[in-house]
Backbone as a printed PyTorch tensor [residue, N CA C, xyz], in Angstrom:
tensor([[[ 52.1910, 185.3770, 133.9110],
         [ 52.7670, 185.6460, 133.0790],
         [ 52.0420, 185.4740, 131.5360]],

        [[ 50.7730, 185.4360, 130.4680],
         [ 50.5170, 184.9540, 129.4210],
         [ 51.1580, 184.9310, 128.2550]],

        [[ 51.1140, 183.6450, 127.5880],
         [ 51.9550, 182.6350, 127.0140],
         [ 51.9550, 183.4610, 125.5240]],

        [[ 51.0310, 184.5420, 125.2720],
         [ 51.1740, 185.3700, 123.9000],
         [ 51.7880, 187.0830, 124.5890]],

        [[ 52.2230, 187.0550, 125.4180],
         [ 52.9550, 188.2920, 125.5000],
         [ 54.2240, 187.7880, 125.2310]],

        [[ 54.8180, 189.5160, 124.8530],
         [ 56.5660, 188.7270, 123.8740],
         [ 57.1990, 189.3030, 125.3440]],

        [[ 58.2010, 188.7780, 125.5070],
         [ 59.3870, 188.9310, 126.1400],
         [ 60.2730, 189.8030, 126.1480]],

        [[ 60.5000, 191.2670, 126.6870],
         [ 61.5080, 191.9600, 126.2680],
         [ 62.9740, 191.1170, 126.0930]],

        [[ 63.8630, 191.7950, 125.0730],
         [ 65.0510, 191.1880, 124.7100],
         [ 66.3090, 191.5220, 125.9220]],

        [[ 66.8560, 190.5200, 126.3630],
         [ 67.7500, 190.6130, 127.6190],
         [ 67.0250, 189.8400, 128.3420]],

        [[ 66.1410, 189.2610, 128.7150],
         [ 65.1370, 189.2650, 129.5950],
         [ 65.3730, 187.7020, 129.7140]],

        [[ 65.2870, 186.7260, 130.7580],
         [ 64.6190, 185.1790, 130.6020],
         [ 63.3200, 185.6830, 130.7650]],

        [[ 62.7390, 184.2150, 129.9470],
         [ 61.1210, 184.3430, 129.7980],
         [ 61.2920, 182.9230, 130.9690]],

        [[ 60.6870, 183.4500, 131.9890],
         [ 60.7250, 182.6330, 133.6230],
         [ 59.5970, 180.9960, 133.3020]],

        [[ 58.5890, 181.7240, 132.0640],
         [ 57.6370, 180.4790, 131.7230],
         [ 57.8350, 179.1380, 131.5550]],

        [[ 59.5330, 179.4970, 130.8630],
         [ 59.9570, 178.2020, 130.4130],
         [ 61.1680, 177.8660, 131.4230]],

        [[ 61.2650, 177.5640, 132.4770],
         [ 62.7620, 177.5870, 133.1640],
         [ 63.5090, 176.2600, 132.7960]],

        [[ 64.2330, 176.8180, 132.7790],
         [ 65.6990, 175.4810, 132.3680],
         [ 65.5950, 174.0970, 133.7720]],

        [[ 65.9970, 172.9980, 133.0490],
         [ 65.6810, 171.7790, 134.0480],
         [ 66.4770, 172.2690, 135.6270]],

        [[ 66.0540, 171.3410, 136.2770],
         [ 66.9050, 171.2770, 137.4250],
         [ 66.9420, 172.8030, 138.1550]],

        [[ 65.8080, 173.3560, 138.1850],
         [ 66.2780, 174.8520, 138.2840],
         [ 66.6370, 175.6680, 138.1760]],

        [[ 67.7870, 175.3140, 137.6100],
         [ 69.1650, 175.8790, 136.8380],
         [ 68.5550, 177.6590, 136.6890]],

        [[ 68.8850, 178.7000, 136.6470],
         [ 68.5170, 179.4790, 136.0830],
         [ 69.9560, 179.8840, 134.8650]],

        [[ 69.6160, 180.4480, 133.6400],
         [ 70.4850, 180.8650, 132.7190],
         [ 70.9130, 181.9320, 132.8090]],

        [[ 72.2200, 181.9530, 132.6060],
         [ 73.1450, 183.0870, 132.9480],
         [ 72.9750, 184.2370, 131.1410]],

        [[ 72.3910, 185.3150, 131.7760],
         [ 72.3390, 186.0450, 130.4440],
         [ 73.9930, 186.8530, 130.0990]],

        [[ 73.9410, 187.0610, 129.0150],
         [ 75.4080, 187.4770, 128.3510],
         [ 75.4910, 188.8060, 128.4290]],

        [[ 76.7490, 189.2660, 128.8840],
         [ 76.7230, 190.0910, 129.3960],
         [ 76.7330, 191.3200, 128.3360]],

        [[ 76.6840, 192.6150, 128.5150],
         [ 76.8090, 193.6480, 127.6430],
         [ 77.6710, 194.0220, 126.8040]],

        [[ 77.7980, 195.1010, 126.0170],
         [ 78.7130, 195.5680, 125.0520],
         [ 80.3600, 195.2390, 125.4100]],

        [[ 80.8210, 194.9600, 124.6890],
         [ 82.1140, 194.9960, 125.1860],
         [ 82.9840, 196.3440, 124.6820]],

        [[ 83.7500, 196.8660, 125.8650],
         [ 84.3410, 198.1540, 125.4460],
         [ 85.0360, 198.1460, 123.8270]],

        [[ 85.3800, 199.3870, 123.2470],
         [ 85.9760, 199.5700, 121.8570],
         [ 87.2680, 198.6000, 122.3980]],

        [[ 88.1870, 197.9860, 121.7510],
         [ 89.6010, 197.5080, 122.0000],
         [ 89.2800, 196.7720, 122.0000]],

        [[ 88.8750, 195.4640, 123.0030],
         [ 88.6080, 194.5270, 122.9600],
         [ 88.4960, 193.4590, 121.7600]],

        [[ 88.9760, 192.3040, 121.5320],
         [ 88.9860, 191.8020, 120.6880],
         [ 87.6320, 190.6380, 120.9440]],

        [[ 86.7570, 190.5850, 119.6290],
         [ 85.5600, 190.1460, 120.2810],
         [ 85.6700, 188.1350, 119.9310]],

        [[ 84.9230, 187.9370, 120.3460],
         [ 85.1910, 186.3140, 120.3370],
         [ 84.8290, 185.7230, 118.6710]],

        [[ 86.0030, 184.9430, 118.6310],
         [ 85.6360, 184.6960, 117.0960],
         [ 84.9910, 183.2610, 116.7160]],

        [[ 84.2610, 182.4640, 115.6520],
         [ 84.0450, 181.6230, 115.3220],
         [ 85.2370, 181.1920, 114.0610]],

        [[ 85.2650, 179.9790, 114.0880],
         [ 86.5350, 179.7540, 112.8850],
         [ 85.4010, 178.6490, 112.1270]],

        [[ 84.9340, 178.8040, 111.2170],
         [ 84.4530, 177.7050, 110.2340],
         [ 85.4110, 177.2650, 108.8870]],

        [[ 85.3410, 176.1130, 109.1210],
         [ 86.3340, 175.4100, 108.0810],
         [ 85.1990, 175.0760, 106.9740]],

        [[ 85.4530, 175.4860, 105.3010],
         [ 84.7060, 175.5210, 104.4850],
         [ 85.7540, 174.6950, 103.5380]],

        [[ 85.1950, 173.2550, 103.4800],
         [ 86.2330, 172.6700, 102.5110],
         [ 85.4530, 173.0850, 100.3880]],

        [[ 86.2450, 173.1400,  99.6460],
         [ 85.7970, 173.2280,  98.4040],
         [ 85.4550, 171.9950,  97.7480]],

        [[ 84.6440, 172.5790,  96.9400],
         [ 84.3040, 171.2070,  96.0380],
         [ 84.5060, 170.5570,  95.1260]],

        [[ 85.9390, 171.3250,  94.7360],
         [ 86.5930, 171.1170,  93.7610],
         [ 87.8880, 169.7970,  94.1770]],

        [[ 88.0900, 168.9630,  93.0250],
         [ 88.4940, 167.4200,  93.8170],
         [ 90.4830, 167.7500,  94.1750]],

        [[ 90.7090, 167.3840,  94.5490],
         [ 92.4560, 167.5250,  95.1680],
         [ 92.6890, 167.5780,  94.1830]],

        [[ 93.9420, 168.0970,  93.4990],
         [ 94.9500, 167.8460,  92.6900],
         [ 95.1650, 166.5750,  92.3010]],

        [[ 95.9360, 166.1840,  90.8670],
         [ 96.2660, 164.9390,  90.9080],
         [ 97.8370, 164.4790,  91.0980]],

        [[ 98.7190, 164.1200,  90.8270],
         [ 99.8810, 163.4960,  91.3310],
         [100.2440, 162.7230,  90.6090]],

        [[ 99.7720, 162.2080,  89.3830],
         [100.1210, 161.1620,  88.3550],
         [101.3650, 159.9070,  88.9500]],

        [[100.9500, 159.4300,  90.2240],
         [102.1590, 158.5570,  90.5290],
         [102.1580, 157.7880,  89.6320]],

        [[101.4820, 156.9320,  89.4480],
         [101.3610, 155.9640,  88.4920],
         [101.7990, 155.7750,  87.1450]],

        [[101.4450, 156.6730,  86.3790],
         [101.9930, 157.0340,  85.3870],
         [103.1120, 157.5560,  85.0890]],

        [[104.0870, 158.1400,  86.7300],
         [105.4330, 158.2910,  86.4520],
         [106.1320, 156.7050,  87.0590]],

        [[105.2730, 156.0620,  87.7640],
         [106.4500, 154.8700,  88.0640],
         [106.3780, 153.9690,  86.5390]],

        [[105.3220, 154.3180,  85.5930],
         [105.1650, 153.2040,  84.5830],
         [106.6030, 153.9940,  83.8090]],

        [[106.7210, 155.3150,  83.7220],
         [107.1070, 156.0860,  82.7210],
         [108.9210, 155.9460,  83.3960]],

        [[109.3670, 155.6940,  84.6290],
         [110.3820, 155.4940,  85.3810],
         [110.4340, 153.9070,  85.0120]],

        [[109.5990, 152.7980,  84.5880],
         [110.3150, 151.6550,  84.7760],
         [110.5700, 151.3040,  83.1300]],

        [[109.3400, 151.8470,  82.1520],
         [109.6440, 151.0560,  80.7550],
         [110.0090, 152.5040,  80.3210]],

        [[109.9230, 153.8560,  80.1290],
         [110.3830, 155.0110,  79.1430],
         [111.0240, 155.7150,  80.1540]],

        [[112.1710, 155.4130,  80.6890],
         [112.9920, 156.6630,  81.1360],
         [113.6020, 156.9300,  80.1050]],

        [[113.5550, 157.9680,  79.2590],
         [114.1330, 158.5660,  78.4600],
         [114.9600, 159.6190,  78.3900]],

        [[116.1320, 160.0090,  79.3210],
         [116.9170, 160.9320,  79.0730],
         [116.5690, 161.3930,  80.7510]],

        [[115.7220, 160.1750,  81.5270],
         [115.8200, 160.2510,  83.2560],
         [114.6790, 161.0880,  83.2640]],

        [[113.4810, 161.4690,  82.6470],
         [112.4420, 162.2760,  82.4000],
         [111.4000, 160.8720,  83.4740]],

        [[111.6580, 160.1450,  83.1760],
         [110.1790, 159.3200,  83.8980],
         [110.3070, 159.1520,  85.7210]],

        [[112.2460, 159.3420,  85.9610],
         [112.5260, 159.5100,  87.1090],
         [112.0400, 160.9190,  88.0010]],

        [[112.4940, 161.9290,  87.1790],
         [112.4430, 163.3310,  87.2570],
         [110.4710, 163.3140,  87.6370]],

        [[109.6450, 162.9430,  86.8100],
         [108.2530, 162.7870,  86.9560],
         [108.1340, 161.9760,  87.9450]],

        [[108.6160, 160.8080,  89.0350],
         [108.2010, 160.3520,  89.6030],
         [108.6870, 160.8640,  90.9300]],

        [[109.6980, 161.7800,  90.7490],
         [110.1650, 162.7310,  91.9720],
         [109.0510, 163.7590,  92.3140]],

        [[108.5670, 164.3120,  91.2720],
         [107.6670, 165.3610,  91.6580],
         [106.8380, 164.8740,  91.9140]],

        [[106.2130, 163.6880,  91.4090],
         [105.0030, 163.3610,  91.6360],
         [105.0800, 162.9290,  93.1290]],

        [[105.8980, 162.6530,  93.7610],
         [106.1300, 162.2840,  95.5790],
         [105.5730, 162.8450,  96.6220]],

        [[106.6570, 164.2800,  95.4780],
         [106.4640, 165.7380,  96.2400],
         [104.7390, 166.3360,  96.1410]],

        [[104.2470, 166.0600,  95.0970],
         [102.9370, 166.7850,  94.6250],
         [102.1490, 165.5770,  96.2340]],

        [[102.3330, 164.6210,  96.0270],
         [101.4960, 163.6810,  97.0820],
         [101.6500, 164.1250,  99.0440]],

        [[102.9570, 164.3540,  99.0120],
         [103.0660, 164.9740, 100.1340],
         [102.6630, 166.4080, 100.0570]],

        [[102.7020, 167.0480,  99.2250],
         [101.9350, 168.4260,  99.3920],
         [100.8170, 168.4710,  99.9010]],

        [[100.3860, 166.9630,  99.4500],
         [ 98.6790, 167.2810,  99.4930],
         [ 98.5190, 166.2430, 100.7260]],

        [[ 98.7650, 165.3680, 101.2410],
         [ 98.8920, 164.9440, 102.4390],
         [ 99.4090, 165.8760, 103.6890]],

        [[100.0170, 167.3570, 103.4240],
         [100.5620, 168.1970, 104.5980],
         [ 98.9860, 169.1440, 104.3320]],

        [[ 98.3460, 169.0680, 102.8280],
         [ 97.3110, 169.9910, 103.0260],
         [ 97.5150, 171.4150, 101.7890]],

        [[ 98.5760, 171.5180, 101.3690],
         [ 99.6160, 172.8910, 101.0750],
         [ 98.9250, 172.3550,  99.2570]],

        [[ 97.5340, 172.2770,  98.5170],
         [ 97.1980, 172.1650,  97.7160],
         [ 97.5890, 173.0690,  96.3020]],

        [[ 98.1650, 174.1100,  96.6040],
         [ 98.8370, 174.9210,  95.9310],
         [100.1760, 174.3690,  95.0440]],

        [[100.7790, 174.0890,  96.2150],
         [102.0480, 173.4080,  96.0820],
         [101.7060, 172.1280,  95.0770]],

        [[101.0470, 171.6310,  96.0570],
         [100.7070, 169.9890,  95.4900],
         [100.0140, 170.3030,  93.8790]],

        [[ 99.8830, 171.2030,  93.5340],
         [ 99.0870, 171.2310,  91.9640],
         [100.0090, 171.9200,  91.2710]],

        [[101.2360, 172.6900,  91.5040],
         [102.6150, 172.2850,  90.6010],
         [102.9970, 171.5950,  90.5180]],

        [[103.8730, 170.9140,  91.9890],
         [104.5110, 169.3820,  91.4320],
         [103.7400, 168.6390,  90.5070]],

        [[102.3660, 168.8270,  90.8740],
         [101.4900, 167.9300,  90.1510],
         [101.6800, 168.1500,  88.4690]],

        [[101.6440, 169.3260,  88.0040],
         [101.3160, 169.7000,  86.9410],
         [102.8990, 169.8100,  86.4260]],

        [[104.0210, 169.8700,  87.2580],
         [105.6220, 169.6060,  86.9710],
         [105.3560, 168.1670,  86.5290]],

        [[105.0610, 167.6700,  87.1850],
         [105.1520, 165.9770,  86.8090],
         [104.2280, 165.1380,  85.6350]],

        [[102.9590, 165.8540,  85.5120],
         [102.5600, 165.7260,  83.9400],
         [103.4760, 165.7170,  83.3160]],

        [[103.8490, 167.5400,  82.4810],
         [104.3650, 168.0680,  81.3480],
         [105.9490, 166.9060,  81.3920]],

        [[106.2330, 166.2860,  82.4850],
         [107.7190, 165.6880,  82.7390],
         [107.2360, 164.0950,  81.9000]],

        [[105.9690, 163.8380,  82.4130],
         [105.4050, 162.2560,  82.3380],
         [105.1340, 162.7230,  79.8750]],

        [[104.9810, 163.5320,  79.8710],
         [104.4860, 163.9400,  78.7590],
         [105.4360, 163.7480,  77.6780]],

        [[106.2090, 164.8590,  78.1680],
         [107.6680, 164.3770,  77.3450],
         [108.3910, 163.0140,  77.4810]],

        [[108.5110, 162.4780,  78.4040],
         [109.0130, 161.2820,  78.4680],
         [108.1220, 160.2350,  77.6450]],

        [[106.8890, 160.3300,  77.2510],
         [106.3560, 159.5810,  76.5290],
         [106.3170, 159.8740,  74.8540]],

        [[106.2810, 160.7010,  74.5680],
         [106.7800, 161.3490,  73.4020],
         [108.0900, 161.2660,  72.9190]],

        [[109.3600, 161.5620,  73.9750],
         [110.4840, 160.8200,  73.5180],
         [110.6570, 159.4240,  73.2540]],

        [[109.8560, 158.6380,  73.7030],
         [110.0340, 157.2880,  74.3130],
         [109.4580, 156.6370,  72.8520]],

        [[107.9710, 157.4970,  72.3290],
         [107.4490, 157.1160,  71.1900],
         [107.9790, 157.2300,  70.0140]],

        [[108.6950, 158.8770,  70.1660],
         [109.5680, 158.5660,  69.1580],
         [111.2900, 157.8820,  68.7470]],

        [[111.2660, 157.4930,  69.9480],
         [112.3990, 156.6110,  69.6290],
         [112.1770, 155.0840,  69.1170]],

        [[111.1200, 154.6890,  70.1370],
         [110.5750, 153.3760,  69.2090],
         [110.3990, 153.6780,  67.4460]],

        [[109.2590, 154.8780,  67.3600],
         [109.2280, 154.5520,  65.9160],
         [110.2810, 154.8480,  65.0830]],

        [[111.5340, 155.3420,  66.0700],
         [112.8440, 155.3900,  64.8370],
         [113.5780, 154.4280,  64.6990]],

        [[113.3690, 153.5950,  65.5800],
         [114.0020, 152.0880,  65.6210],
         [113.5040, 151.0690,  64.5260]],

        [[111.7850, 151.6320,  64.5990],
         [111.1990, 150.5650,  63.6590],
         [111.4090, 150.9930,  62.2410]],

        [[111.6680, 151.9830,  62.2860],
         [111.7450, 152.4180,  60.8700],
         [113.5230, 152.2960,  60.3150]],

        [[114.2580, 152.2330,  61.3180],
         [115.8850, 151.8490,  60.8880],
         [116.1540, 150.3290,  60.6390]],

        [[114.9690, 149.4630,  61.7030],
         [115.1100, 148.5440,  61.1140],
         [114.4980, 147.7830,  60.0200]],

        [[113.2980, 148.4970,  59.3990],
         [112.8590, 148.4780,  58.6330],
         [113.1210, 148.6120,  57.0100]],

        [[114.2140, 149.5950,  56.9800],
         [114.8580, 149.6390,  55.8960],
         [116.2100, 149.1850,  55.9010]],

        [[116.7960, 148.9230,  57.0720],
         [117.7140, 148.2300,  56.9830],
         [117.4480, 146.1960,  56.3570]],

        [[116.4610, 146.2070,  57.1030],
         [115.9410, 144.7540,  56.3310],
         [115.8230, 145.1820,  55.0570]],

        [[114.9720, 145.7170,  54.2380],
         [115.0870, 145.8440,  52.5990],
         [116.2450, 146.2080,  51.7560]],

        [[117.3630, 146.8340,  52.8130],
         [118.1250, 147.1700,  52.0490],
         [119.0560, 145.6060,  51.6480]],

        [[118.6280, 145.0220,  53.1800],
         [119.8090, 143.4510,  52.6550],
         [119.0780, 142.7030,  52.2770]],

        [[117.8000, 142.5300,  51.8590],
         [116.7810, 141.9190,  51.2230],
         [117.5760, 142.3800,  49.4030]],

        [[117.3290, 143.3980,  49.4920],
         [117.5460, 144.1800,  48.0760],
         [119.2900, 143.3200,  47.5590]],

        [[120.2790, 143.1760,  48.6550],
         [121.5010, 142.6610,  48.5030],
         [121.5130, 141.2690,  48.0090]],

        [[120.7580, 140.5560,  49.1580],
         [120.5870, 139.3890,  48.7890],
         [119.8630, 139.0280,  47.3760]],

        [[119.0980, 139.5900,  46.4250],
         [118.2890, 139.1750,  45.6890],
         [118.8410, 139.4670,  44.2620]],

        [[119.7250, 140.3320,  44.8890],
         [120.5090, 140.8720,  43.5480],
         [121.5140, 140.1620,  42.6270]],

        [[121.4170, 139.7640,  41.5010],
         [122.1610, 139.4080,  40.5210],
         [123.2940, 139.7140,  41.0120]],

        [[123.7350, 140.7180,  40.2790],
         [125.3090, 141.1020,  41.0310],
         [124.9570, 142.0270,  42.5130]],

        [[125.9420, 141.1500,  42.9490],
         [126.1630, 141.4950,  44.2130],
         [127.4060, 142.4020,  44.6450]],

        [[128.4810, 142.8260,  43.1350],
         [129.4490, 143.2870,  43.0020],
         [128.8410, 145.1080,  43.5430]],

        [[127.6280, 145.1710,  43.0930],
         [127.2660, 146.7220,  42.8910],
         [126.9880, 147.2330,  44.7460]],

        [[126.5960, 146.7260,  45.4480],
         [125.8800, 146.8980,  46.3620],
         [127.5360, 146.9890,  47.3480]],

        [[127.8450, 145.7680,  47.3650],
         [129.3790, 145.7380,  48.3550],
         [130.5530, 145.4720,  47.3700]],

        [[131.1800, 146.3580,  47.0560],
         [132.4690, 146.1890,  45.7100],
         [133.7490, 145.1800,  46.2450]],

        [[134.0300, 145.6880,  47.6910],
         [134.8390, 144.8880,  48.6450],
         [135.0310, 144.3530,  48.8770]],

        [[133.6000, 143.5290,  49.3000],
         [133.2270, 142.3860,  49.7790],
         [133.4670, 141.2080,  49.3300]],

        [[133.1240, 141.3250,  47.5210],
         [133.0250, 139.9670,  46.9010],
         [134.2760, 140.3350,  45.7650]],

        [[135.6000, 141.3070,  46.1240],
         [136.7130, 141.1650,  44.9880],
         [137.5060, 139.8330,  45.4620]],

        [[137.8810, 139.2370,  44.0770],
         [138.3380, 138.1830,  44.4090],
         [140.2000, 138.0740,  44.9410]],

        [[140.4040, 139.3890,  44.7620],
         [142.0750, 140.0920,  44.4970],
         [142.4780, 140.3200,  45.9530]]])
């Protein structure tokens, strides 16, 4: 056989015999219609990062800013998101993660509003008490406190 000669499809090229003298088996012909063809499963991983579970933020809100137990609920949803991510259910992990994020944001906002309200109340209370102490007429602020009779 000449090296430049083409070999028809479906035949083995005898010029390049397999090692050890074994012949390769030819593939069978076409399958009859009705038989399942052989399938190959290719696992394609997406290039997007896995969904976030916001576990550290939820833990912080649970320990320090647990207003209306929102921090604890965020921690619960964060753990659920982490579990779903480990199982491979990325849609559920993303859903639980976004719920945890919303609860963390609400806990943060309510806690900041509470701290701001306490600061305002303490500041106004200090101002009122200072005015009362510096006033010449103590009876104008607390009339029943300084009544002699």
